mmCIF file of C-alpha atoms in Angstrom:
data_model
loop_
_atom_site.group_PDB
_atom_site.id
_atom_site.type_symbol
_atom_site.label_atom_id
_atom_site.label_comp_id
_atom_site.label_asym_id
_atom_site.label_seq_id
_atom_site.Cartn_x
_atom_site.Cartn_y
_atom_site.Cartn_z
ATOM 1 C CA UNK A 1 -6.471 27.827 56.052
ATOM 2 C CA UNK A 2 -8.968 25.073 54.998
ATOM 3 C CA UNK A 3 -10.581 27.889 52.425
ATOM 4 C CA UNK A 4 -6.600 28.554 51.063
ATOM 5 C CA UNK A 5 -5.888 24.832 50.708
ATOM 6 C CA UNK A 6 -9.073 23.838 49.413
ATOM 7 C CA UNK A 7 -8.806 27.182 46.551
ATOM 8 C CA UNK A 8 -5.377 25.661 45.327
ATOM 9 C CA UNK A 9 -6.600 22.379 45.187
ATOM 10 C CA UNK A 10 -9.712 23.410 42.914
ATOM 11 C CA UNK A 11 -7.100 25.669 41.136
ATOM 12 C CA UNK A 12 -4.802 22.465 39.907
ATOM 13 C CA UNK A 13 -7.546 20.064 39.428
ATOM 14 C CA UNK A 14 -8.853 22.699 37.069
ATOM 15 C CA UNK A 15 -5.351 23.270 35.499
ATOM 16 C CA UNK A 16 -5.152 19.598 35.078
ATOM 17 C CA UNK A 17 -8.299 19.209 33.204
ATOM 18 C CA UNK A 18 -7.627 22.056 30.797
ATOM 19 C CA UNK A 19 -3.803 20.857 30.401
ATOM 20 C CA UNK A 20 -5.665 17.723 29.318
ATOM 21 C CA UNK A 21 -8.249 19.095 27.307
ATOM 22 C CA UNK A 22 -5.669 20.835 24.845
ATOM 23 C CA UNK A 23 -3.673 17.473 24.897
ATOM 24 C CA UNK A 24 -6.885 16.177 23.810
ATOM 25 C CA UNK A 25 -7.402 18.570 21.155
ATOM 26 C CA UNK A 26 -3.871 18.596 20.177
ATOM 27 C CA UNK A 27 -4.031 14.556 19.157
ATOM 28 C CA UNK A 28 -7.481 14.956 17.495
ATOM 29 C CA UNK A 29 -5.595 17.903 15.622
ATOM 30 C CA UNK A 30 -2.619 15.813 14.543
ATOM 31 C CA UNK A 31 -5.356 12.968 13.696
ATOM 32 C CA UNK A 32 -7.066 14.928 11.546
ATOM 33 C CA UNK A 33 -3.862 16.183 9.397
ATOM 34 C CA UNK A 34 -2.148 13.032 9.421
ATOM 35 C CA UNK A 35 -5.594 11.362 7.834
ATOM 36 C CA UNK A 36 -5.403 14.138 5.677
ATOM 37 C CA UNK A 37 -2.078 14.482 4.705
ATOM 38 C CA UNK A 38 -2.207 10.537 4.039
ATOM 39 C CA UNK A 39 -5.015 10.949 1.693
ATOM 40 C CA UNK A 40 -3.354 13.754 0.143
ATOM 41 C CA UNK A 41 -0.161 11.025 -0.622
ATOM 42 C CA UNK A 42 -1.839 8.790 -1.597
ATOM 43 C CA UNK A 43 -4.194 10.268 -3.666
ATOM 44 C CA UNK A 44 -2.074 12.253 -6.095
ATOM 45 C CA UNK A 45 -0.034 8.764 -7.444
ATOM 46 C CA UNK A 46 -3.494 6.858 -7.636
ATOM 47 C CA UNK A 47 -5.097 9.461 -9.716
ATOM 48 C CA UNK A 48 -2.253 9.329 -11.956
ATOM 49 C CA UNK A 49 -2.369 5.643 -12.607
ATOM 50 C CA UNK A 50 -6.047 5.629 -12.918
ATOM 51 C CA UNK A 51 -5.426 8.338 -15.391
ATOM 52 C CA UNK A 52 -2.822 6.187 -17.300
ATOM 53 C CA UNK A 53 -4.319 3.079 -17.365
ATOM 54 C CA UNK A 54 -7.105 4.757 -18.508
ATOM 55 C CA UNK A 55 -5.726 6.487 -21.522
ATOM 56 C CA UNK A 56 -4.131 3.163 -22.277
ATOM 57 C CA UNK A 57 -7.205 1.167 -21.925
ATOM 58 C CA UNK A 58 -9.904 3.527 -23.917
ATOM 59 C CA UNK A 59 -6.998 4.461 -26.601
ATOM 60 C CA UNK A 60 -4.414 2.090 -27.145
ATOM 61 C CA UNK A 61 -4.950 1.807 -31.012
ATOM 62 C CA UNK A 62 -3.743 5.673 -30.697
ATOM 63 C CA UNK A 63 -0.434 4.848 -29.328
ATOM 64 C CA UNK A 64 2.726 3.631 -31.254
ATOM 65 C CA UNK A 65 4.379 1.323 -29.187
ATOM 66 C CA UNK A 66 7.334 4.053 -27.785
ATOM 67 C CA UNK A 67 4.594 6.306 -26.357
ATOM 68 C CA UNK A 68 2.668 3.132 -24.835
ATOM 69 C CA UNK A 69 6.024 1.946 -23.301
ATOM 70 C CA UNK A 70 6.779 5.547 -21.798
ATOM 71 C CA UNK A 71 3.177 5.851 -20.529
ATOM 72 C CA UNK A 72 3.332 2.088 -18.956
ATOM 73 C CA UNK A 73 6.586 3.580 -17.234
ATOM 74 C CA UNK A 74 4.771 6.452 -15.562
ATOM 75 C CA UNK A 75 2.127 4.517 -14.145
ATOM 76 C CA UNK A 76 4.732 2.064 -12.406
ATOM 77 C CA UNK A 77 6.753 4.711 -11.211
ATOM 78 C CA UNK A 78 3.422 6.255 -9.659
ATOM 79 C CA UNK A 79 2.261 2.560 -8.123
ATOM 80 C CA UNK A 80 5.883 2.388 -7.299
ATOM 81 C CA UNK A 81 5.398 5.712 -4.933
ATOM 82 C CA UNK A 82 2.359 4.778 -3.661
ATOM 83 C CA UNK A 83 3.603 1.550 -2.734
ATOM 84 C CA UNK A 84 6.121 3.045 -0.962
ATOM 85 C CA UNK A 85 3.878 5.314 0.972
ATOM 86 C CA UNK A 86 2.202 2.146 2.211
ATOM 87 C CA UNK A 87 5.039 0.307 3.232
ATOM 88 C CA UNK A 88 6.022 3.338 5.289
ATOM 89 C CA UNK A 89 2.822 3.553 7.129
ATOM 90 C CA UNK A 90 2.788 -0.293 7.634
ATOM 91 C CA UNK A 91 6.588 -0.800 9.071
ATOM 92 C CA UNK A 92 5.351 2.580 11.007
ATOM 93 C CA UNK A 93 3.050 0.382 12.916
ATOM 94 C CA UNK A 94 4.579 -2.444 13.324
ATOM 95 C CA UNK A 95 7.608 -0.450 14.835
ATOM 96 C CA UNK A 96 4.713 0.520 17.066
ATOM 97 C CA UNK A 97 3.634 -2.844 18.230
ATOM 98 C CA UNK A 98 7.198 -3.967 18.109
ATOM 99 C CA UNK A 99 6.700 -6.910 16.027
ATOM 100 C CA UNK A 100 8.663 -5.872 12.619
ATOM 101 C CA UNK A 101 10.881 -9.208 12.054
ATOM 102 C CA UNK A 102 14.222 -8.661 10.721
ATOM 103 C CA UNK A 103 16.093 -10.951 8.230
ATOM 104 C CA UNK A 104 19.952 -9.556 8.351
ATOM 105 C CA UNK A 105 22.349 -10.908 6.087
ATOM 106 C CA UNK A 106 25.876 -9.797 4.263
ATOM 107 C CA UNK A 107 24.386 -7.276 1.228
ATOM 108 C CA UNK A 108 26.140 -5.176 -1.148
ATOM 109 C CA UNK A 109 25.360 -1.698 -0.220
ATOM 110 C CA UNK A 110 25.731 -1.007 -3.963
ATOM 111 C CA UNK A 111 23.669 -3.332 -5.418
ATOM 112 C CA UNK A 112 21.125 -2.248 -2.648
ATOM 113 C CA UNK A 113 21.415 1.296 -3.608
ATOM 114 C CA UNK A 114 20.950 0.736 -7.516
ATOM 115 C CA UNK A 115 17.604 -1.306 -6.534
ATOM 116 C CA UNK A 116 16.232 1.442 -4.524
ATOM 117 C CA UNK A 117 17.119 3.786 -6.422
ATOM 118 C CA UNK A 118 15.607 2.159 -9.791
ATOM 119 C CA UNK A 119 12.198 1.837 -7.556
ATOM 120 C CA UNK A 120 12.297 5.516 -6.749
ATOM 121 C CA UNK A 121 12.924 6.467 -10.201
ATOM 122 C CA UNK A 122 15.579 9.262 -9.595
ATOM 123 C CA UNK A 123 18.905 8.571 -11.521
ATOM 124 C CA UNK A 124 22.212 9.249 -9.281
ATOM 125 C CA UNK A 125 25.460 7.362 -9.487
ATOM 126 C CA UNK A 126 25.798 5.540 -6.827
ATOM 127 C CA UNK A 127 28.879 3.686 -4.486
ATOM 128 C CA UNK A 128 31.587 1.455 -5.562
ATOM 129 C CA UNK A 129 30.895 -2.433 -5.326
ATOM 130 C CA UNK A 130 32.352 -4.095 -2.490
ATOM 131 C CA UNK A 131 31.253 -2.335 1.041
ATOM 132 C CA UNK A 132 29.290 -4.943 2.370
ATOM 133 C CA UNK A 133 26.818 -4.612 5.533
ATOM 134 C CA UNK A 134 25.176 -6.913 8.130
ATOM 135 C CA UNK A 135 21.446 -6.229 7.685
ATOM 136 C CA UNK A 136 18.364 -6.834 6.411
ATOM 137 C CA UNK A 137 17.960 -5.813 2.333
ATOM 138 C CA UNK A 138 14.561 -4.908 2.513
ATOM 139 C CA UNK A 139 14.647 -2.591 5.262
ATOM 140 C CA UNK A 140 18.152 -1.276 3.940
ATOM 141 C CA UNK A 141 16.343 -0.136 0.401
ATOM 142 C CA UNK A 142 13.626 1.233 2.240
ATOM 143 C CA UNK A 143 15.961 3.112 4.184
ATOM 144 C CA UNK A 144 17.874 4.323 0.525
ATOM 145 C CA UNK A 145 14.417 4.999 -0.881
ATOM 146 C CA UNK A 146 13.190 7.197 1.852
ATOM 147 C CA UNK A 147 16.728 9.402 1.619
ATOM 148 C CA UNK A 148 16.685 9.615 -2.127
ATOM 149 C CA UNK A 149 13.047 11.003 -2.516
ATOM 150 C CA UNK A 150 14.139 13.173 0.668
ATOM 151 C CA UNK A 151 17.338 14.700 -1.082
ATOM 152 C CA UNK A 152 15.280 14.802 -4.257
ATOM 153 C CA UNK A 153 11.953 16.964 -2.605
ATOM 154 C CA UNK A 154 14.260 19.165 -0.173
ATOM 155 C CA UNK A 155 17.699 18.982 -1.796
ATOM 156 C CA UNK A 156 19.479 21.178 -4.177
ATOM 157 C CA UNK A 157 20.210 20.372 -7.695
ATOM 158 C CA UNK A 158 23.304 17.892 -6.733
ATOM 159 C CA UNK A 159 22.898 15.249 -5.195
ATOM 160 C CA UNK A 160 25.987 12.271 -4.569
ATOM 161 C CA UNK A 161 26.014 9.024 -2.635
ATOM 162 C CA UNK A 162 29.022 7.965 -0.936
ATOM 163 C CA UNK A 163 30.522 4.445 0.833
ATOM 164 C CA UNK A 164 33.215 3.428 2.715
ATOM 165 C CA UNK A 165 34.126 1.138 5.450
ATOM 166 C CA UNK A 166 35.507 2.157 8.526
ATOM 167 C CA UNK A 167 36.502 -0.590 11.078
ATOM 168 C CA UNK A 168 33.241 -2.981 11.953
ATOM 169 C CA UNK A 169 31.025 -0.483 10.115
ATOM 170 C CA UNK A 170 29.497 0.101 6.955
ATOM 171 C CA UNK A 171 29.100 3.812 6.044
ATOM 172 C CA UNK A 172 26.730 5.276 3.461
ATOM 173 C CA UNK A 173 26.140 8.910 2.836
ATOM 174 C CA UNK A 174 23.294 10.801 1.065
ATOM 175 C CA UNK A 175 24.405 14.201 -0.239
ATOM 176 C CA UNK A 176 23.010 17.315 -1.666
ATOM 177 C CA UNK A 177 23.984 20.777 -2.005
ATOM 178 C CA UNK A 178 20.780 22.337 -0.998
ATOM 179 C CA UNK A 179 19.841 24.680 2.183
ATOM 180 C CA UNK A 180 20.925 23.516 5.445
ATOM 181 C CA UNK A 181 18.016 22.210 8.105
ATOM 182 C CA UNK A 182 18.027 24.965 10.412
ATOM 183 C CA UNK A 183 20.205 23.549 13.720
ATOM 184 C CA UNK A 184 16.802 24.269 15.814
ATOM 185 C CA UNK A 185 15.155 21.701 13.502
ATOM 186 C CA UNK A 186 17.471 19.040 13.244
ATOM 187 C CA UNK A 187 16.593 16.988 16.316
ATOM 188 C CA UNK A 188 13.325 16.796 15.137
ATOM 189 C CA UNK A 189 13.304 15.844 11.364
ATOM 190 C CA UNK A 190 13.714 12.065 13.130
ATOM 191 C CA UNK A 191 10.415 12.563 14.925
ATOM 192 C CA UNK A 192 7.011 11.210 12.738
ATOM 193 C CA UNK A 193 4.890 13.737 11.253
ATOM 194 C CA UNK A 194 8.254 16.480 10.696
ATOM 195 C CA UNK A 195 8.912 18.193 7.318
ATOM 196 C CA UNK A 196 12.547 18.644 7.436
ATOM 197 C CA UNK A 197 11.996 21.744 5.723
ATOM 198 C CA UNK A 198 9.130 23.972 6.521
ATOM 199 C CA UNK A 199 9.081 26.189 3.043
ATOM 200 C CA UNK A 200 8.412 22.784 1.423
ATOM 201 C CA UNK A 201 5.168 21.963 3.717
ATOM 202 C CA UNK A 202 2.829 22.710 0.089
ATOM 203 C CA UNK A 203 4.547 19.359 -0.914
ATOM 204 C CA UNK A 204 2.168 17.492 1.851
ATOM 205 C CA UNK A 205 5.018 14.850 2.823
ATOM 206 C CA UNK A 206 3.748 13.035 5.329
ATOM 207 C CA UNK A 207 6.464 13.102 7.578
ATOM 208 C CA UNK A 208 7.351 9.465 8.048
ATOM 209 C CA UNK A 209 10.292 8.559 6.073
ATOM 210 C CA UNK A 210 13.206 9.705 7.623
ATOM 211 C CA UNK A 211 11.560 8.935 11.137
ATOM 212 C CA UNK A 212 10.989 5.276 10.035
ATOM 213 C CA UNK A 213 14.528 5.121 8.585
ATOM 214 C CA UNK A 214 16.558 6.008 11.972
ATOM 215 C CA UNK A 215 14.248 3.767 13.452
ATOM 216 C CA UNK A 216 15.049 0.879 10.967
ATOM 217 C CA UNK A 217 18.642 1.479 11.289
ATOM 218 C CA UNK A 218 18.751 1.600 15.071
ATOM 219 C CA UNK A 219 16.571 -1.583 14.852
ATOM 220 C CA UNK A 220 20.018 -2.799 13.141
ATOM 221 C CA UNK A 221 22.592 -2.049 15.086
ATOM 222 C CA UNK A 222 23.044 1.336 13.125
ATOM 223 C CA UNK A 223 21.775 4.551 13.055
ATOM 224 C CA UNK A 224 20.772 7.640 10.782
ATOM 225 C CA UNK A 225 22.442 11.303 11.247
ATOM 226 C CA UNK A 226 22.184 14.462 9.545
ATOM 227 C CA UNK A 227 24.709 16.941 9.813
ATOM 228 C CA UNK A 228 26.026 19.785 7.084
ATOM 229 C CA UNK A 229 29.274 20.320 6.450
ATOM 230 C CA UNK A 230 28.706 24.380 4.913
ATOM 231 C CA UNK A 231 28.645 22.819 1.416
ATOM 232 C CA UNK A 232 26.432 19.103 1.918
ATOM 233 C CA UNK A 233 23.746 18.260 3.357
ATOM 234 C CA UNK A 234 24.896 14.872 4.619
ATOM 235 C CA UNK A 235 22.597 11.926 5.571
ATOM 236 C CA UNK A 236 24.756 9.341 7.055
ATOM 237 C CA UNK A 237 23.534 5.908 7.201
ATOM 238 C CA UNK A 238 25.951 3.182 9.638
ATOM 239 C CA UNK A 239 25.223 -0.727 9.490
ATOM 240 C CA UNK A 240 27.324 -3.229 11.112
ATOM 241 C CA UNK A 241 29.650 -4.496 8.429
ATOM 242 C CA UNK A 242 29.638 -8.434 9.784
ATOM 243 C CA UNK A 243 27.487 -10.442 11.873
ATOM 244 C CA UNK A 244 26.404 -9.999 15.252
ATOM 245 C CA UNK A 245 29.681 -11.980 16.906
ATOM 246 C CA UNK A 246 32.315 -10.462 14.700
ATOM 247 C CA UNK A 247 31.241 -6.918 15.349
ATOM 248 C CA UNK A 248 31.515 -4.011 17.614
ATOM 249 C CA UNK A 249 28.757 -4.297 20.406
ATOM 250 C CA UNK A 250 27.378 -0.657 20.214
ATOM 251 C CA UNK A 251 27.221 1.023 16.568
ATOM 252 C CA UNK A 252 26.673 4.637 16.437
ATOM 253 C CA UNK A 253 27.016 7.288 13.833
ATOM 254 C CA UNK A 254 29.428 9.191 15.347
ATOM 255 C CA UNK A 255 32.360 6.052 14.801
ATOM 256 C CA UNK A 256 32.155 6.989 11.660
ATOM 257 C CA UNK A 257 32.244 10.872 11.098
ATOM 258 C CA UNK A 258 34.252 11.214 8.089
ATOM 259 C CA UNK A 259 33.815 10.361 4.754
ATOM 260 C CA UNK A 260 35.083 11.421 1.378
ATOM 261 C CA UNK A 261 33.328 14.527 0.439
ATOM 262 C CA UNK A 262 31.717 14.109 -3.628
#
């Protein structure tokens, strides 16, 4: 009996240590892509400037002033991106730590949207004036910015923005007409390090923007949901619409399900 007990302890300390080993492995793994898939990011918009301000700098007297103008454009929209990538990784830790600060106030989810959307450089009408939201404007354009260059990457060839208000609650919708996420990925294209798509893994996202955005907008009072309707992919952002007092105490996607299709 001693020999049985002492076989099946020997037997699960040795499971335990090789259960830990390949956890081991499997973070040193995910270390090693994420450091390279970061690289990756931010490599390809740095080159790009350096090549740009190059050009500029060792040529100028070669360029009239229309091709130096569209030139200086490409370079900020690449420092623009890699900017971007940066702030993503930063609010990603802080999120971590738990010491993001939040500055809400009453915004213009329009005038938001046309900000972000000038940063990412990707030209789609956006919302009527007038739905306002109770939250903070950076973290709301980084939110817009992260859905835009995610529609744009893994979308089809339309893409609309929609905005309404329904009750206490500010609703804003990414669309596009692309693919749908398959339903066995969905819960996960919130988690860090997720492609939402896995055809589009040669793109080398680095799998951080839409987690950071549902994070952001939870941090709000809101949240971030994906669902597809058999025509739109929908990305459906909810913010409180007024201030903490005036509002209803728990915000979730799902009081707002419905809004006008594009």
């Amino acid at each position: 009996t001693l020999l049985l007990v002492a076989s099946v302890a020997l037997y699960r300390l040795r499971a335990q240590a090789r259960q830990r080993a390949e956890t081991l492995q499997r973070l040193a793994d995910e270390r090693s892509r994420f450091i390279a898939t970061v690289s990756h990011e931010l490599r390809t918009p740095l080159t790009s400037v350096s090549g740009l301000v190059s050009e500029l700098h060792d040529r100028w007297g070669d360029f009239d002033r229309e091709e130096a103008v569209e030139l200086l454009g490409l370079a900020k929209s690449e420092a623009i991106e890699m900017a971007g990538i940066v702030e993503d990784l930063l609010v990603a830790a802080r999120l971590e730590a738990s010491i993001l600060a939040f500055a809400p106030q009453e915004i213009d989810l329009a005038a938001e949207y046309r900000s972000a959307a000038t940063g990412t450089g990707i030209s789609v009408a956006g919302p009527d004036p007038g739905i306002t939201a109770f939250a903070d404007p950076n973290r709301v354009r980084q939110i817009l910015r992260n859905l835009l260059t995610n529609a744009h990457r893994y979308g089809g060839d339309r893409v609309a923005v929609a905005a309404e208000t329904l009750g206490g609650l500010a609703v804003l919708e990414v669309m596009d007409d692309g693919p749908p996420i398959p339903r066995d990925r969905r819960s996960a294209i919130f988690e860090p390090f997720t492609s939402a798509h896995q055809e589009h893994r040669a793109l080398e996202s680095i799998g951080l923007g839409l987690f950071i955005s549902r994070k952001l907008a939870l941090s709000m009072g809101g949240d971030l949901s994906y669902d597809h309707d058999g025509e739109w992919s929908r990305f459906q952002l909810v913010l409180p619409s007024r201030a903490p007092g005036d509002r209803p105490a728990i915000v979730t996607s799902e009081a707002a399900a419905e809004l006008t299709s594009p």
